[in-house]
Amino acid sequence: MIDLHTHHHRCGHARGNLAEYVAAGRARGLSVLGLSDHAPLWSKPADHPAPGMHMARSAFAAYVAEARALQASHVGDLEVLVGVEGDYIEGAVEAYRTELARHPLDYVLGSVHYVDGRHVYDRTRFEPGFDVAAFARRYLELVRAAAASGLFDVLAHVDAWKGRAPTPWPDVADEVDRTVEAIAAAGVAVEVNTSGLRKVGEPFPSDAFLRRLVEAGVPITYGSDAHEPGEVQYGWDDVSGRLRALGVHRLATFRGRERGFVPLEAVGESV
Ligand SMILES: [Zn+2]
Ligand SMILES: [Zn+2]
């Protein structure tokens, strides 16, 4: 069992240090735990422009070094991966490419958090008259651009536009189809993210979106998006049931930015 999406205190809105997440992963019997805190906001020149959302630029090297040390100290036991969750921000792709290339990483999660200057979980955006369908379409357009950017190994929470959005959600199935095609063409993996379970009562992406991804042959992985150590492996039983129902038998994992797979079934599967 794996969990490729976790945070810790450096981002300014998660609790616990890296060692506590590793301990939680071991306590839950994981075989792979990915450390993937929010990258610095490299779209801005300042050292620490968003202290409650992102770690400082000057903190990133220490984060990677601390994660590498934990990785080295747990060989043969729990495999620790050193990753990061990077933002897809229009106009900042080359800045992210440059910064990511400076550090030895096992994988990079790619997320759309900012849509035309507003954060996806900013609940104040849903003022009366707010066009949720237009927002969802714009979000998915940015996910397609993130896929095509080549910056990322895994796209995170690909329909997080639902977070905080009023229900019923608009039907954007045509836009989802276009997005699945773009993701498949880019060769990037997609995570099933259980912050959706915590925020909207179902994982990101929805079952319908996930089914289309699986049918298109997109590699799937899993992340709890834990913001405290107790959330490591959050919702895994729910997710494993959904994956088995769709015939998914393996999950993508990464080492040195090379993709591999671990079997979902403990026995009888080839890796
Ligand atoms: Zn976060
Ligand atoms: Zn995220």
CSV table of C-alpha atoms and ligand atoms in Angstrom, one decimal:
chain,number,residue,atom,x,y,z
A,1,MET,CA,0.0,0.0,0.0
A,2,ILE,CA,1.2,3.5,-0.8
A,3,ASP,CA,0.3,7.1,-0.2
A,4,LEU,CA,2.0,9.6,-2.4
A,5,HIS,CA,0.5,12.9,-1.2
A,6,THR,CA,1.3,14.3,2.2
A,7,HIS,CA,2.2,17.7,3.7
A,8,HIS,CA,3.9,18.9,6.9
A,9,HIS,CA,4.5,22.1,8.8
A,10,ARG,CA,6.7,24.0,6.3
A,11,CYS,CA,3.8,25.0,4.1
A,12,GLY,CA,2.2,26.9,6.9
A,13,HIS,CA,-1.2,25.2,7.1
A,14,ALA,CA,-0.3,21.5,7.9
A,15,ARG,CA,0.6,20.0,11.2
A,16,GLY,CA,3.5,17.7,12.1
A,17,ASN,CA,7.1,17.2,11.0
A,18,LEU,CA,8.3,14.8,8.3
A,19,ALA,CA,9.4,12.2,10.8
A,20,GLU,CA,5.9,12.1,12.2
A,21,TYR,CA,4.4,11.4,8.7
A,22,VAL,CA,7.0,8.6,8.2
A,23,ALA,CA,6.1,7.1,11.5
A,24,ALA,CA,2.4,7.3,10.6
A,25,GLY,CA,3.1,5.5,7.3
A,26,ARG,CA,5.0,2.8,9.1
A,27,ALA,CA,2.3,2.4,11.8
A,28,ARG,CA,-0.3,1.9,9.0
A,29,GLY,CA,1.9,-0.7,7.3
A,30,LEU,CA,2.5,1.2,4.1
A,31,SER,CA,5.2,0.0,1.7
A,32,VAL,CA,5.7,3.5,0.1
A,33,LEU,CA,5.1,6.9,1.6
A,34,GLY,CA,5.6,10.0,-0.5
A,35,LEU,CA,6.5,13.3,1.1
A,36,SER,CA,5.1,16.0,-1.2
A,37,ASP,CA,4.7,19.3,0.6
A,38,HIS,CA,3.6,22.4,-1.3
A,39,ALA,CA,6.5,23.9,-3.2
A,40,PRO,CA,7.4,27.5,-2.8
A,41,LEU,CA,5.3,29.9,-4.9
A,42,TRP,CA,8.0,30.1,-7.5
A,43,SER,CA,5.8,32.3,-9.7
A,44,LYS,CA,6.7,35.2,-7.4
A,45,PRO,CA,10.2,36.6,-6.9
A,46,ALA,CA,9.9,37.1,-3.1
A,47,ASP,CA,11.3,34.6,-0.7
A,48,HIS,CA,8.0,33.9,1.2
A,49,PRO,CA,5.1,35.6,-0.5
A,50,ALA,CA,2.3,33.3,0.8
A,51,PRO,CA,3.3,32.0,4.3
A,52,GLY,CA,0.0,30.3,5.1
A,53,MET,CA,0.0,28.4,1.8
A,54,HIS,CA,3.6,27.7,0.6
A,55,MET,CA,7.0,27.2,2.2
A,56,ALA,CA,9.6,29.8,1.6
A,57,ARG,CA,12.0,29.5,-1.4
A,58,SER,CA,14.8,29.5,1.2
A,59,ALA,CA,13.2,26.5,3.0
A,60,PHE,CA,13.0,24.2,0.0
A,61,ALA,CA,16.6,22.9,0.0
A,62,ALA,CA,16.3,22.0,3.8
A,63,TYR,CA,13.0,20.3,3.1
A,64,VAL,CA,14.6,18.1,0.4
A,65,ALA,CA,17.6,17.4,2.6
A,66,GLU,CA,15.5,16.4,5.6
A,67,ALA,CA,13.3,14.2,3.4
A,68,ARG,CA,16.4,12.5,1.8
A,69,ALA,CA,17.8,11.8,5.3
A,70,LEU,CA,14.5,10.1,6.3
A,71,GLN,CA,14.6,8.1,3.1
A,72,ALA,CA,18.1,6.9,3.8
A,73,SER,CA,17.3,5.9,7.3
A,74,HIS,CA,14.4,3.7,6.4
A,75,VAL,CA,15.9,1.5,3.6
A,76,GLY,CA,14.4,-2.0,3.6
A,77,ASP,CA,11.5,-1.0,5.8
A,78,LEU,CA,9.1,1.6,4.6
A,79,GLU,CA,10.2,3.2,1.3
A,80,VAL,CA,10.1,7.0,1.7
A,81,LEU,CA,9.9,9.0,-1.6
A,82,VAL,CA,11.0,12.6,-1.8
A,83,GLY,CA,8.4,14.6,-3.8
A,84,VAL,CA,6.7,17.9,-4.0
A,85,GLU,CA,3.4,19.3,-4.9
A,86,GLY,CA,4.0,22.0,-7.5
A,87,ASP,CA,1.4,24.5,-8.8
A,88,TYR,CA,0.5,24.9,-12.4
A,89,ILE,CA,0.4,28.7,-12.9
A,90,GLU,CA,0.1,30.3,-16.3
A,91,GLY,CA,3.2,32.2,-17.2
A,92,ALA,CA,5.3,30.5,-14.6
A,93,VAL,CA,6.0,27.2,-16.2
A,94,GLU,CA,9.7,27.9,-17.0
A,95,ALA,CA,10.2,29.3,-13.4
A,96,TYR,CA,8.9,26.0,-12.0
A,97,ARG,CA,10.9,23.9,-14.5
A,98,THR,CA,14.1,25.7,-13.5
A,99,GLU,CA,13.5,25.4,-9.8
A,100,LEU,CA,12.4,21.7,-9.9
A,101,ALA,CA,15.5,20.8,-11.9
A,102,ARG,CA,17.7,22.1,-9.1
A,103,HIS,CA,16.7,19.4,-6.6
A,104,PRO,CA,16.8,15.6,-6.6
A,105,LEU,CA,13.2,14.5,-6.5
A,106,ASP,CA,11.5,11.2,-6.9
A,107,TYR,CA,8.3,12.7,-8.3
A,108,VAL,CA,6.4,16.0,-8.7
A,109,LEU,CA,2.6,16.3,-8.2
A,110,GLY,CA,1.0,18.9,-10.3
A,111,SER,CA,-1.9,20.9,-9.0
A,112,VAL,CA,-4.2,23.6,-10.1
A,113,HIS,CA,-4.9,25.7,-7.0
A,114,TYR,CA,-5.1,29.1,-8.6
A,115,VAL,CA,-7.7,30.0,-11.2
A,116,ASP,CA,-7.3,33.5,-12.5
A,117,GLY,CA,-5.9,34.7,-9.2
A,118,ARG,CA,-8.3,33.0,-6.9
A,119,HIS,CA,-7.6,29.9,-4.8
A,120,VAL,CA,-9.8,26.9,-5.6
A,121,TYR,CA,-10.8,26.5,-2.0
A,122,ASP,CA,-11.6,30.1,-1.4
A,123,ARG,CA,-15.2,29.9,-0.3
A,124,THR,CA,-15.8,33.6,-0.8
A,125,ARG,CA,-15.7,33.1,-4.6
A,126,PHE,CA,-19.2,31.6,-4.7
A,127,GLU,CA,-21.0,34.9,-4.3
A,128,PRO,CA,-24.6,35.0,-5.8
A,129,GLY,CA,-24.5,34.8,-9.5
A,130,PHE,CA,-21.1,33.1,-9.6
A,131,ASP,CA,-20.9,30.9,-12.7
A,132,VAL,CA,-19.8,27.5,-11.3
A,133,ALA,CA,-19.9,25.8,-14.7
A,134,ALA,CA,-17.6,28.4,-16.2
A,135,PHE,CA,-15.3,28.0,-13.2
A,136,ALA,CA,-15.2,24.3,-13.6
A,137,ARG,CA,-14.5,24.6,-17.4
A,138,ARG,CA,-11.7,27.0,-16.7
A,139,TYR,CA,-10.3,24.7,-14.0
A,140,LEU,CA,-10.3,21.8,-16.4
A,141,GLU,CA,-8.6,23.9,-19.1
A,142,LEU,CA,-5.8,24.6,-16.7
A,143,VAL,CA,-5.5,20.9,-15.8
A,144,ARG,CA,-5.0,20.2,-19.5
A,145,ALA,CA,-2.3,22.8,-19.7
A,146,ALA,CA,-0.7,21.3,-16.6
A,147,ALA,CA,-0.7,17.9,-18.3
A,148,ALA,CA,0.9,19.3,-21.4
A,149,SER,CA,3.5,21.4,-19.5
A,150,GLY,CA,5.7,18.4,-18.9
A,151,LEU,CA,6.4,19.6,-15.4
A,152,PHE,CA,4.6,16.9,-13.5
A,153,ASP,CA,4.6,13.1,-13.0
A,154,VAL,CA,1.1,13.0,-11.4
A,155,LEU,CA,-1.8,15.4,-11.7
A,156,ALA,CA,-3.4,15.9,-8.2
A,157,HIS,CA,-7.1,16.4,-7.4
A,158,VAL,CA,-8.1,17.0,-11.1
A,159,ASP,CA,-11.7,18.0,-10.3
A,160,ALA,CA,-11.0,20.1,-7.2
A,161,TRP,CA,-13.2,22.8,-8.7
A,162,LYS,CA,-16.0,21.0,-6.7
A,163,GLY,CA,-14.3,21.9,-3.4
A,164,ARG,CA,-16.6,24.4,-1.6
A,165,ALA,CA,-18.8,24.7,-4.8
A,166,PRO,CA,-22.6,24.7,-4.2
A,167,THR,CA,-24.5,21.6,-5.3
A,168,PRO,CA,-25.9,20.4,-7.6
A,169,TRP,CA,-22.7,20.6,-9.5
A,170,PRO,CA,-22.9,21.5,-13.2
A,171,ASP,CA,-22.5,18.7,-15.8
A,172,VAL,CA,-19.2,19.3,-17.6
A,173,ALA,CA,-18.8,15.8,-19.0
A,174,ASP,CA,-17.8,17.2,-22.4
A,175,GLU,CA,-14.9,19.1,-20.8
A,176,VAL,CA,-14.0,16.1,-18.8
A,177,ASP,CA,-13.7,14.0,-22.0
A,178,ARG,CA,-11.4,16.6,-23.5
A,179,THR,CA,-9.3,16.7,-20.3
A,180,VAL,CA,-9.0,12.9,-20.2
A,181,GLU,CA,-7.7,12.9,-23.8
A,182,ALA,CA,-5.1,15.6,-23.0
A,183,ILE,CA,-4.0,13.7,-19.9
A,184,ALA,CA,-3.7,10.4,-21.8
A,185,ALA,CA,-1.8,12.1,-24.6
A,186,ALA,CA,0.7,13.7,-22.2
A,187,GLY,CA,1.5,10.3,-20.5
A,188,VAL,CA,1.1,11.7,-17.0
A,189,ALA,CA,-0.5,9.8,-14.1
A,190,VAL,CA,-3.5,10.9,-12.0
A,191,GLU,CA,-4.0,10.4,-8.3
A,192,VAL,CA,-7.2,9.5,-6.5
A,193,ASN,CA,-7.1,12.1,-3.8
A,194,THR,CA,-9.1,11.7,-0.6
A,195,SER,CA,-9.1,15.3,0.4
A,196,GLY,CA,-12.2,15.2,-1.8
A,197,LEU,CA,-13.8,12.8,0.7
A,198,ARG,CA,-13.1,15.3,3.5
A,199,LYS,CA,-14.2,18.3,1.5
A,200,VAL,CA,-17.1,17.1,-0.7
A,201,GLY,CA,-17.9,13.6,0.4
A,202,GLU,CA,-16.3,11.8,-2.6
A,203,PRO,CA,-12.7,11.5,-3.8
A,204,PHE,CA,-11.2,13.7,-6.5
A,205,PRO,CA,-11.8,12.7,-9.2
A,206,SER,CA,-15.4,11.6,-9.4
A,207,ASP,CA,-16.2,8.0,-10.3
A,208,ALA,CA,-17.3,9.0,-13.8
A,209,PHE,CA,-14.0,11.0,-14.4
A,210,LEU,CA,-11.9,8.2,-12.9
A,211,ARG,CA,-13.7,5.6,-15.2
A,212,ARG,CA,-12.8,7.6,-18.2
A,213,LEU,CA,-9.2,8.0,-17.1
A,214,VAL,CA,-8.9,4.2,-16.6
A,215,GLU,CA,-10.5,3.5,-19.9
A,216,ALA,CA,-8.0,5.8,-21.6
A,217,GLY,CA,-5.1,3.9,-20.0
A,218,VAL,CA,-4.0,6.7,-17.7
A,219,PRO,CA,-1.8,5.4,-14.8
A,220,ILE,CA,-3.5,5.8,-11.5
A,221,THR,CA,-2.1,6.4,-8.1
A,222,TYR,CA,-3.4,7.4,-4.6
A,223,GLY,CA,-2.8,10.2,-2.2
A,224,SER,CA,-4.5,11.1,1.1
A,225,ASP,CA,-3.3,14.8,0.8
A,226,ALA,CA,-2.7,14.4,4.6
A,227,HIS,CA,-2.3,17.8,6.4
A,228,GLU,CA,-1.7,16.0,9.7
A,229,PRO,CA,0.0,12.7,10.4
A,230,GLY,CA,-3.4,11.1,11.4
A,231,GLU,CA,-4.6,11.6,7.8
A,232,VAL,CA,-2.0,9.4,6.2
A,233,GLN,CA,-3.9,6.7,4.2
A,234,TYR,CA,-7.2,8.5,4.7
A,235,GLY,CA,-10.0,6.9,2.9
A,236,TRP,CA,-8.0,4.1,1.4
A,237,ASP,CA,-10.6,1.4,2.0
A,238,ASP,CA,-13.1,3.6,0.1
A,239,VAL,CA,-10.6,4.2,-2.8
A,240,SER,CA,-9.5,0.6,-3.1
A,241,GLY,CA,-13.1,-0.5,-3.5
A,242,ARG,CA,-13.6,2.1,-6.3
A,243,LEU,CA,-10.4,1.0,-8.0
A,244,ARG,CA,-11.2,-2.7,-7.9
A,245,ALA,CA,-14.6,-2.0,-9.3
A,246,LEU,CA,-13.0,-0.3,-12.3
A,247,GLY,CA,-10.5,-3.2,-12.8
A,248,VAL,CA,-7.5,-1.2,-11.7
A,249,HIS,CA,-4.8,-3.7,-10.4
A,250,ARG,CA,-1.8,-1.5,-9.9
A,251,LEU,CA,-0.8,1.9,-8.7
A,252,ALA,CA,1.9,4.2,-10.1
A,253,THR,CA,4.9,5.0,-8.0
A,254,PHE,CA,8.1,6.8,-8.8
A,255,ARG,CA,11.8,6.8,-8.1
A,256,GLY,CA,14.1,9.5,-9.5
A,257,ARG,CA,11.2,10.7,-11.6
A,258,GLU,CA,10.9,7.3,-13.3
A,259,ARG,CA,7.5,5.6,-13.1
A,260,GLY,CA,6.9,2.1,-11.9
A,261,PHE,CA,4.0,0.2,-10.5
A,262,VAL,CA,3.0,-1.6,-7.3
A,263,PRO,CA,0.3,-4.2,-7.4
A,264,LEU,CA,-3.0,-3.3,-5.8
A,265,GLU,CA,-3.7,-6.9,-5.0
A,266,ALA,CA,-1.2,-8.3,-2.5
A,267,VAL,CA,-1.0,-11.7,-4.2
A,268,GLY,CA,-1.0,-12.9,-7.8
A,269,GLU,CA,-0.2,-9.7,-9.6
A,270,SER,CA,2.8,-8.9,-11.8
A,271,VAL,CA,4.3,-5.5,-11.1
B,1,ZN,ZN,-2.2,22.1,1.6
B,2,ZN,ZN,-3.4,20.5,-3.6
